[in-house]
Amino acid sequence: MSDALRQVSIGSASLSVADCGRGPPLLLVHGFPLDHAMWRGQIAALAARMRVMAPDLRGFGGSSGVAPGAATTMEQFADDLAALLDAMGVAEPVVFCGLSMGGYIAWPFVRKHGARVRGLILCDTRAAADAPAAAAARLENARRVMEEGPGILAGAMLPKLFSAKTLETRPELVASVRATILAAQPAGVAAALRGMAQRPDATPWLPAIDCPTLVVVGAEDVLTPPDQMVAMAAGIPGARVAIVPEAGHMAPLERPDAVNAAIAEFLDGLPPLRGP
Ligand code: MLT
């Protein structure tokens, strides 16, 4: 991958963004607590046909903008992405593709910046808010991350991110995600945990989504399982579902060819962008 990383100021933060290829824009929004590199299989393949932008969200990877003790809400992340598109001169609507936390960000992005969305790809995510116990656990994890570092998340998270086959046969892939978690910025991780804990239930918003939508889920995703994603997709008018065999929560990283094929079919079916 020729990962053309740029640093773009949006005023309250400086965001690092991989910006590759030319043509209609595709925005890839990473999951928690990762960075743009989780999309490497998509950037490599899709930059041949589109302009692919994969930012590090505020407080992740090479992006700044988090004060100690802050909460980064999903709405803040969505507003950051709109500001990023402005700063990068992207006026035409984008295909927004988010994984897990990236999907949580899609909901406020569509609500507040819907005119900027040409199509929506929701990977391994959910619309529901956290149950009270899950929200409380996030706040406790935020406290611990600030005291002990983001490594405290790795042990519990890693086995849940991948399919059995990935865990068994691709230790280098698992190790690369572990390394990303260990290198994450404590303040950014803690702020996102606080923000996720307070995110609203997006389920009532689903029927109002009026852009073409593709839902992608790993067949072995234990965090956002296929039955839950199929139910979520049923709430979005016209949404299509692709279930990816031998993949878990990190389907785009585990099975890039299968996920890219589903994305390419979806992109082929989109109405063409109108010229200026
Ligand atoms: C993610 O992959 O972004 C996380 O599983 C989201 C979450 O912690 O709910």
mmCIF file of C-alpha atoms and ligand atoms in Angstrom:
data_model
loop_
_atom_site.group_PDB
_atom_site.id
_atom_site.type_symbol
_atom_site.label_atom_id
_atom_site.label_comp_id
_atom_site.label_asym_id
_atom_site.label_seq_id
_atom_site.Cartn_x
_atom_site.Cartn_y
_atom_site.Cartn_z
ATOM 1 C CA MET A 1 0.000 0.000 0.000
ATOM 2 C CA SER A 2 1.369 3.423 -0.853
ATOM 3 C CA ASP A 3 -0.038 4.976 2.285
ATOM 4 C CA ALA A 4 0.031 8.692 1.418
ATOM 5 C CA LEU A 5 -0.336 9.988 4.982
ATOM 6 C CA ARG A 6 -1.148 13.677 5.368
ATOM 7 C CA GLN A 7 -1.584 15.829 8.433
ATOM 8 C CA VAL A 8 -4.689 18.028 8.156
ATOM 9 C CA SER A 9 -5.655 20.746 10.654
ATOM 10 C CA ILE A 10 -9.337 21.054 11.496
ATOM 11 C CA GLY A 11 -8.770 23.792 14.056
ATOM 12 C CA SER A 12 -9.302 21.966 17.343
ATOM 13 C CA ALA A 13 -7.252 18.926 16.219
ATOM 14 C CA SER A 14 -4.672 17.843 13.690
ATOM 15 C CA LEU A 15 -5.801 14.657 11.961
ATOM 16 C CA SER A 16 -3.521 12.181 10.230
ATOM 17 C CA VAL A 17 -5.199 10.767 7.122
ATOM 18 C CA ALA A 18 -4.223 8.280 4.447
ATOM 19 C CA ASP A 19 -5.294 9.884 1.170
ATOM 20 C CA CYS A 20 -4.859 7.602 -1.841
ATOM 21 C CA GLY A 21 -6.225 7.375 -5.366
ATOM 22 C CA ARG A 22 -8.461 9.608 -7.467
ATOM 23 C CA GLY A 23 -12.136 9.706 -8.253
ATOM 24 C CA PRO A 24 -15.330 9.504 -6.199
ATOM 25 C CA PRO A 25 -14.562 9.797 -2.477
ATOM 26 C CA LEU A 26 -14.672 6.917 0.012
ATOM 27 C CA LEU A 27 -14.222 7.662 3.711
ATOM 28 C CA LEU A 28 -13.030 4.730 5.864
ATOM 29 C CA VAL A 29 -13.663 5.181 9.599
ATOM 30 C CA HIS A 30 -11.802 2.846 11.928
ATOM 31 C CA GLY A 31 -12.923 0.953 15.009
ATOM 32 C CA PHE A 32 -11.831 1.219 18.636
ATOM 33 C CA PRO A 33 -9.004 1.398 19.754
ATOM 34 C CA LEU A 34 -7.337 1.210 16.363
ATOM 35 C CA ASP A 35 -6.302 3.541 13.541
ATOM 36 C CA HIS A 36 -6.480 3.903 9.764
ATOM 37 C CA ALA A 37 -4.147 0.937 9.215
ATOM 38 C CA MET A 38 -6.978 -1.516 9.909
ATOM 39 C CA TRP A 39 -8.239 -0.578 6.419
ATOM 40 C CA ARG A 40 -4.976 -1.457 4.636
ATOM 41 C CA GLY A 41 -6.622 -4.201 2.580
ATOM 42 C CA GLN A 42 -9.346 -1.808 1.403
ATOM 43 C CA ILE A 43 -7.013 1.136 0.724
ATOM 44 C CA ALA A 44 -4.767 -1.030 -1.431
ATOM 45 C CA ALA A 45 -7.634 -2.406 -3.517
ATOM 46 C CA LEU A 46 -10.096 0.465 -3.734
ATOM 47 C CA ALA A 47 -7.673 3.336 -4.417
ATOM 48 C CA ALA A 48 -7.488 2.008 -7.979
ATOM 49 C CA ARG A 49 -11.044 3.242 -8.583
ATOM 50 C CA MET A 50 -11.693 5.982 -5.993
ATOM 51 C CA ARG A 51 -10.175 8.589 -3.762
ATOM 52 C CA VAL A 52 -9.849 6.658 -0.495
ATOM 53 C CA MET A 53 -9.472 8.663 2.705
ATOM 54 C CA ALA A 54 -8.772 6.805 5.932
ATOM 55 C CA PRO A 55 -8.238 9.161 8.874
ATOM 56 C CA ASP A 56 -6.981 8.459 12.347
ATOM 57 C CA LEU A 57 -9.807 9.740 14.518
ATOM 58 C CA ARG A 58 -9.174 12.456 17.126
ATOM 59 C CA GLY A 59 -6.835 11.030 19.780
ATOM 60 C CA PHE A 60 -5.911 7.898 17.785
ATOM 61 C CA GLY A 61 -2.872 7.039 15.648
ATOM 62 C CA GLY A 62 -1.187 10.237 14.527
ATOM 63 C CA SER A 63 -4.129 12.520 15.375
ATOM 64 C CA SER A 64 -4.200 14.982 18.257
ATOM 65 C CA GLY A 65 -6.955 16.968 19.925
ATOM 66 C CA VAL A 66 -7.851 15.294 23.230
ATOM 67 C CA ALA A 67 -7.483 17.028 26.579
ATOM 68 C CA PRO A 68 -6.975 14.802 29.663
ATOM 69 C CA GLY A 69 -10.331 13.824 31.179
ATOM 70 C CA ALA A 70 -12.296 14.703 28.019
ATOM 71 C CA ALA A 71 -15.044 12.602 26.447
ATOM 72 C CA THR A 72 -15.021 12.387 22.661
ATOM 73 C CA THR A 73 -18.651 11.896 21.681
ATOM 74 C CA MET A 74 -19.652 10.133 18.488
ATOM 75 C CA GLU A 75 -21.107 13.467 17.360
ATOM 76 C CA GLN A 76 -17.718 15.145 17.902
ATOM 77 C CA PHE A 77 -16.032 12.477 15.772
ATOM 78 C CA ALA A 78 -18.722 12.981 13.081
ATOM 79 C CA ASP A 79 -18.235 16.754 13.123
ATOM 80 C CA ASP A 80 -14.461 16.214 12.910
ATOM 81 C CA LEU A 81 -14.953 14.128 9.761
ATOM 82 C CA ALA A 82 -17.144 16.788 8.149
ATOM 83 C CA ALA A 83 -14.482 19.390 9.010
ATOM 84 C CA LEU A 84 -11.810 17.088 7.588
ATOM 85 C CA LEU A 85 -13.675 16.797 4.276
ATOM 86 C CA ASP A 86 -13.981 20.590 4.169
ATOM 87 C CA ALA A 87 -10.270 21.004 4.906
ATOM 88 C CA MET A 88 -9.403 18.488 2.170
ATOM 89 C CA GLY A 89 -11.638 20.246 -0.346
ATOM 90 C CA VAL A 90 -14.051 17.308 -0.727
ATOM 91 C CA ALA A 91 -17.340 18.912 -1.734
ATOM 92 C CA GLU A 92 -18.998 15.911 -3.399
ATOM 93 C CA PRO A 93 -20.860 13.370 -1.260
ATOM 94 C CA VAL A 94 -18.818 10.451 0.053
ATOM 95 C CA VAL A 95 -19.380 6.778 0.574
ATOM 96 C CA PHE A 96 -19.032 6.514 4.357
ATOM 97 C CA CYS A 97 -17.700 3.138 5.523
ATOM 98 C CA GLY A 98 -17.329 2.610 9.266
ATOM 99 C CA LEU A 99 -16.439 -0.405 11.381
ATOM 100 C CA SER A 100 -17.886 -0.850 14.858
ATOM 101 C CA MET A 101 -17.117 2.494 16.578
ATOM 102 C CA GLY A 102 -16.839 3.847 13.023
ATOM 103 C CA GLY A 103 -20.463 2.735 12.606
ATOM 104 C CA TYR A 104 -21.473 4.463 15.850
ATOM 105 C CA ILE A 105 -20.038 7.609 14.241
ATOM 106 C CA ALA A 106 -22.003 6.988 11.038
ATOM 107 C CA TRP A 107 -25.306 7.586 12.860
ATOM 108 C CA PRO A 108 -24.640 11.227 13.852
ATOM 109 C CA PHE A 109 -22.780 11.794 10.578
ATOM 110 C CA VAL A 110 -25.857 10.805 8.565
ATOM 111 C CA ARG A 111 -28.174 12.818 10.824
ATOM 112 C CA LYS A 112 -26.121 16.013 10.845
ATOM 113 C CA HIS A 113 -24.241 15.824 7.561
ATOM 114 C CA GLY A 114 -26.600 13.667 5.467
ATOM 115 C CA ALA A 115 -26.143 15.763 2.326
ATOM 116 C CA ARG A 116 -22.500 14.649 2.357
ATOM 117 C CA VAL A 117 -23.401 10.927 2.224
ATOM 118 C CA ARG A 118 -23.761 9.138 -1.114
ATOM 119 C CA GLY A 119 -23.804 5.663 0.361
ATOM 120 C CA LEU A 120 -23.300 3.952 3.692
ATOM 121 C CA ILE A 121 -21.304 0.814 4.488
ATOM 122 C CA LEU A 122 -21.752 -0.408 8.056
ATOM 123 C CA CYS A 123 -19.267 -3.085 9.095
ATOM 124 C CA ASP A 124 -19.577 -5.131 12.313
ATOM 125 C CA THR A 125 -21.421 -2.467 14.283
ATOM 126 C CA ARG A 126 -24.656 -1.805 16.147
ATOM 127 C CA ALA A 127 -27.287 0.907 16.513
ATOM 128 C CA ALA A 128 -28.165 0.246 20.145
ATOM 129 C CA ALA A 129 -26.713 2.237 23.032
ATOM 130 C CA ASP A 130 -24.757 0.559 25.832
ATOM 131 C CA ALA A 131 -26.725 -1.118 28.592
ATOM 132 C CA PRO A 132 -25.990 0.586 31.951
ATOM 133 C CA ALA A 133 -23.542 -2.136 33.047
ATOM 134 C CA ALA A 134 -21.611 -1.898 29.762
ATOM 135 C CA ALA A 135 -21.446 1.903 30.027
ATOM 136 C CA ALA A 136 -20.174 1.642 33.604
ATOM 137 C CA ALA A 137 -17.526 -0.878 32.505
ATOM 138 C CA ARG A 138 -16.341 1.569 29.836
ATOM 139 C CA LEU A 139 -15.912 4.331 32.415
ATOM 140 C CA GLU A 140 -13.938 1.978 34.632
ATOM 141 C CA ASN A 141 -11.777 0.994 31.646
ATOM 142 C CA ALA A 142 -11.211 4.692 30.867
ATOM 143 C CA ARG A 143 -9.932 5.186 34.427
ATOM 144 C CA ARG A 144 -7.658 2.155 34.162
ATOM 145 C CA VAL A 145 -6.333 3.106 30.709
ATOM 146 C CA MET A 146 -5.207 6.448 32.120
ATOM 147 C CA GLU A 147 -3.465 4.714 35.040
ATOM 148 C CA GLU A 148 -2.109 1.548 33.405
ATOM 149 C CA GLY A 149 -2.148 2.226 29.648
ATOM 150 C CA PRO A 150 -4.249 0.884 26.751
ATOM 151 C CA GLY A 151 -2.576 -2.532 27.026
ATOM 152 C CA ILE A 152 -5.175 -3.445 29.671
ATOM 153 C CA LEU A 153 -7.701 -3.723 26.824
ATOM 154 C CA ALA A 154 -5.708 -6.119 24.673
ATOM 155 C CA GLY A 155 -6.065 -9.335 26.639
ATOM 156 C CA ALA A 156 -9.856 -9.254 26.808
ATOM 157 C CA MET A 157 -10.433 -7.755 23.368
ATOM 158 C CA LEU A 158 -8.130 -9.665 21.038
ATOM 159 C CA PRO A 159 -9.814 -13.103 21.256
ATOM 160 C CA LYS A 160 -13.155 -11.439 20.518
ATOM 161 C CA LEU A 161 -11.973 -9.535 17.449
ATOM 162 C CA PHE A 162 -11.163 -12.463 15.164
ATOM 163 C CA SER A 163 -12.579 -15.704 13.806
ATOM 164 C CA ALA A 164 -11.263 -19.021 15.106
ATOM 165 C CA LYS A 165 -9.364 -19.507 11.851
ATOM 166 C CA THR A 166 -7.682 -16.102 12.035
ATOM 167 C CA LEU A 167 -6.648 -16.692 15.653
ATOM 168 C CA GLU A 168 -5.223 -20.091 14.750
ATOM 169 C CA THR A 169 -3.505 -19.398 11.441
ATOM 170 C CA ARG A 170 -2.569 -15.706 11.346
ATOM 171 C CA PRO A 171 -0.596 -14.792 14.449
ATOM 172 C CA GLU A 172 1.103 -11.910 12.607
ATOM 173 C CA LEU A 173 -2.256 -10.249 11.937
ATOM 174 C CA VAL A 174 -3.333 -10.624 15.567
ATOM 175 C CA ALA A 175 0.083 -9.306 16.673
ATOM 176 C CA SER A 176 -0.272 -6.236 14.451
ATOM 177 C CA VAL A 177 -3.606 -5.344 16.069
ATOM 178 C CA ARG A 178 -2.139 -5.970 19.522
ATOM 179 C CA ALA A 179 0.730 -3.595 18.657
ATOM 180 C CA THR A 180 -1.750 -0.905 17.547
ATOM 181 C CA ILE A 181 -3.658 -1.226 20.837
ATOM 182 C CA LEU A 182 -0.446 -1.052 22.904
ATOM 183 C CA ALA A 183 0.727 2.037 21.000
ATOM 184 C CA ALA A 184 -2.611 3.879 21.270
ATOM 185 C CA GLN A 185 -2.768 7.237 23.079
ATOM 186 C CA PRO A 186 -4.190 6.704 26.586
ATOM 187 C CA ALA A 187 -6.040 10.044 26.628
ATOM 188 C CA GLY A 188 -7.606 9.404 23.215
ATOM 189 C CA VAL A 189 -8.657 5.863 24.125
ATOM 190 C CA ALA A 190 -10.126 6.957 27.468
ATOM 191 C CA ALA A 191 -11.982 9.853 25.821
ATOM 192 C CA ALA A 192 -13.533 7.531 23.226
ATOM 193 C CA LEU A 193 -14.584 5.090 25.968
ATOM 194 C CA ARG A 194 -16.332 7.943 27.792
ATOM 195 C CA GLY A 195 -17.931 9.057 24.516
ATOM 196 C CA MET A 196 -19.151 5.569 23.592
ATOM 197 C CA ALA A 197 -20.617 5.160 27.083
ATOM 198 C CA GLN A 198 -22.868 8.157 26.532
ATOM 199 C CA ARG A 199 -23.881 7.548 22.924
ATOM 200 C CA PRO A 200 -27.634 7.497 22.300
ATOM 201 C CA ASP A 201 -29.640 4.621 20.853
ATOM 202 C CA ALA A 202 -29.625 5.129 17.074
ATOM 203 C CA THR A 203 -32.296 2.494 16.385
ATOM 204 C CA PRO A 204 -35.110 5.076 16.009
ATOM 205 C CA TRP A 205 -33.029 6.863 13.362
ATOM 206 C CA LEU A 206 -32.660 3.852 11.070
ATOM 207 C CA PRO A 207 -35.929 4.206 9.079
ATOM 208 C CA ALA A 208 -34.920 7.757 8.077
ATOM 209 C CA ILE A 209 -31.703 6.636 6.362
ATOM 210 C CA ASP A 210 -32.368 7.364 2.716
ATOM 211 C CA CYS A 211 -29.080 6.525 1.025
ATOM 212 C CA PRO A 212 -28.039 3.136 -0.395
ATOM 213 C CA THR A 213 -26.731 1.037 2.501
ATOM 214 C CA LEU A 214 -24.635 -2.106 2.742
ATOM 215 C CA VAL A 215 -24.254 -3.986 6.021
ATOM 216 C CA VAL A 216 -21.154 -6.214 6.292
ATOM 217 C CA VAL A 217 -20.570 -8.670 9.134
ATOM 218 C CA GLY A 218 -18.155 -11.496 9.836
ATOM 219 C CA ALA A 219 -20.014 -14.800 10.181
ATOM 220 C CA GLU A 220 -18.132 -15.410 13.462
ATOM 221 C CA ASP A 221 -18.412 -11.890 14.898
ATOM 222 C CA VAL A 222 -19.145 -12.385 18.610
ATOM 223 C CA LEU A 223 -19.250 -8.650 19.459
ATOM 224 C CA THR A 224 -21.810 -7.593 16.847
ATOM 225 C CA PRO A 225 -23.146 -10.957 15.645
ATOM 226 C CA PRO A 226 -24.800 -11.553 12.257
ATOM 227 C CA ASP A 227 -28.317 -12.024 13.694
ATOM 228 C CA GLN A 228 -28.134 -8.602 15.376
ATOM 229 C CA MET A 229 -26.779 -6.974 12.238
ATOM 230 C CA VAL A 230 -29.442 -8.577 10.051
ATOM 231 C CA ALA A 231 -32.076 -7.180 12.455
ATOM 232 C CA MET A 232 -30.403 -3.764 12.315
ATOM 233 C CA ALA A 233 -30.303 -3.861 8.505
ATOM 234 C CA ALA A 234 -34.035 -4.697 8.433
ATOM 235 C CA GLY A 235 -34.641 -1.279 10.016
ATOM 236 C CA ILE A 236 -32.817 0.597 7.204
ATOM 237 C CA PRO A 237 -34.886 0.984 4.019
ATOM 238 C CA GLY A 238 -33.421 -1.133 1.208
ATOM 239 C CA ALA A 239 -30.254 -2.130 3.104
ATOM 240 C CA ARG A 240 -28.388 -5.162 1.799
ATOM 241 C CA VAL A 241 -26.389 -7.562 3.980
ATOM 242 C CA ALA A 242 -23.137 -9.395 3.234
ATOM 243 C CA ILE A 243 -22.112 -12.098 5.722
ATOM 244 C CA VAL A 244 -18.406 -12.881 5.397
ATOM 245 C CA PRO A 245 -17.403 -16.500 6.087
ATOM 246 C CA GLU A 246 -14.404 -17.292 8.325
ATOM 247 C CA ALA A 247 -14.291 -13.725 9.634
ATOM 248 C CA GLY A 248 -14.968 -12.200 13.024
ATOM 249 C CA HIS A 249 -15.418 -8.583 14.162
ATOM 250 C CA MET A 250 -12.443 -7.447 12.070
ATOM 251 C CA ALA A 251 -13.885 -8.801 8.813
ATOM 252 C CA PRO A 252 -12.281 -6.163 6.528
ATOM 253 C CA LEU A 253 -8.842 -6.987 7.950
ATOM 254 C CA GLU A 254 -9.360 -10.745 8.113
ATOM 255 C CA ARG A 255 -11.008 -11.301 4.707
ATOM 256 C CA PRO A 256 -10.156 -8.233 2.613
ATOM 257 C CA ASP A 257 -10.871 -9.977 -0.695
ATOM 258 C CA ALA A 258 -14.385 -11.038 0.332
ATOM 259 C CA VAL A 259 -15.179 -7.666 1.922
ATOM 260 C CA ASN A 260 -13.736 -5.760 -1.042
ATOM 261 C CA ALA A 261 -15.865 -7.831 -3.434
ATOM 262 C CA ALA A 262 -19.010 -6.942 -1.450
ATOM 263 C CA ILE A 263 -17.988 -3.277 -1.368
ATOM 264 C CA ALA A 264 -17.196 -3.262 -5.110
ATOM 265 C CA GLU A 265 -20.607 -4.750 -5.953
ATOM 266 C CA PHE A 266 -22.256 -2.107 -3.763
ATOM 267 C CA LEU A 267 -20.239 0.700 -5.385
ATOM 268 C CA ASP A 268 -21.096 -0.585 -8.873
ATOM 269 C CA GLY A 269 -24.799 -0.246 -8.012
ATOM 270 C CA LEU A 270 -24.630 3.363 -6.802
ATOM 271 C CA PRO A 271 -26.125 6.102 -8.970
ATOM 272 C CA PRO A 272 -23.288 8.067 -10.623
ATOM 273 C CA LEU A 273 -22.107 11.270 -8.992
ATOM 274 C CA ARG A 274 -23.464 14.309 -10.767
ATOM 275 C CA GLY A 275 -20.846 16.663 -12.182
ATOM 276 C CA PRO A 276 -20.476 20.255 -10.961
HETATM 277 C C1 MLT B 1 -14.871 -1.499 17.985
HETATM 278 O O1 MLT B 1 -14.439 -2.455 17.317
HETATM 279 O O2 MLT B 1 -14.849 -0.334 17.544
HETATM 280 C C2 MLT B 1 -15.381 -1.767 19.380
HETATM 281 O O3 MLT B 1 -15.747 -3.116 19.501
HETATM 282 C C3 MLT B 1 -16.538 -0.865 19.705
HETATM 283 C C4 MLT B 1 -17.016 -1.037 21.106
HETATM 284 O O4 MLT B 1 -16.191 -1.120 22.034
HETATM 285 O O5 MLT B 1 -18.245 -1.049 21.306
#
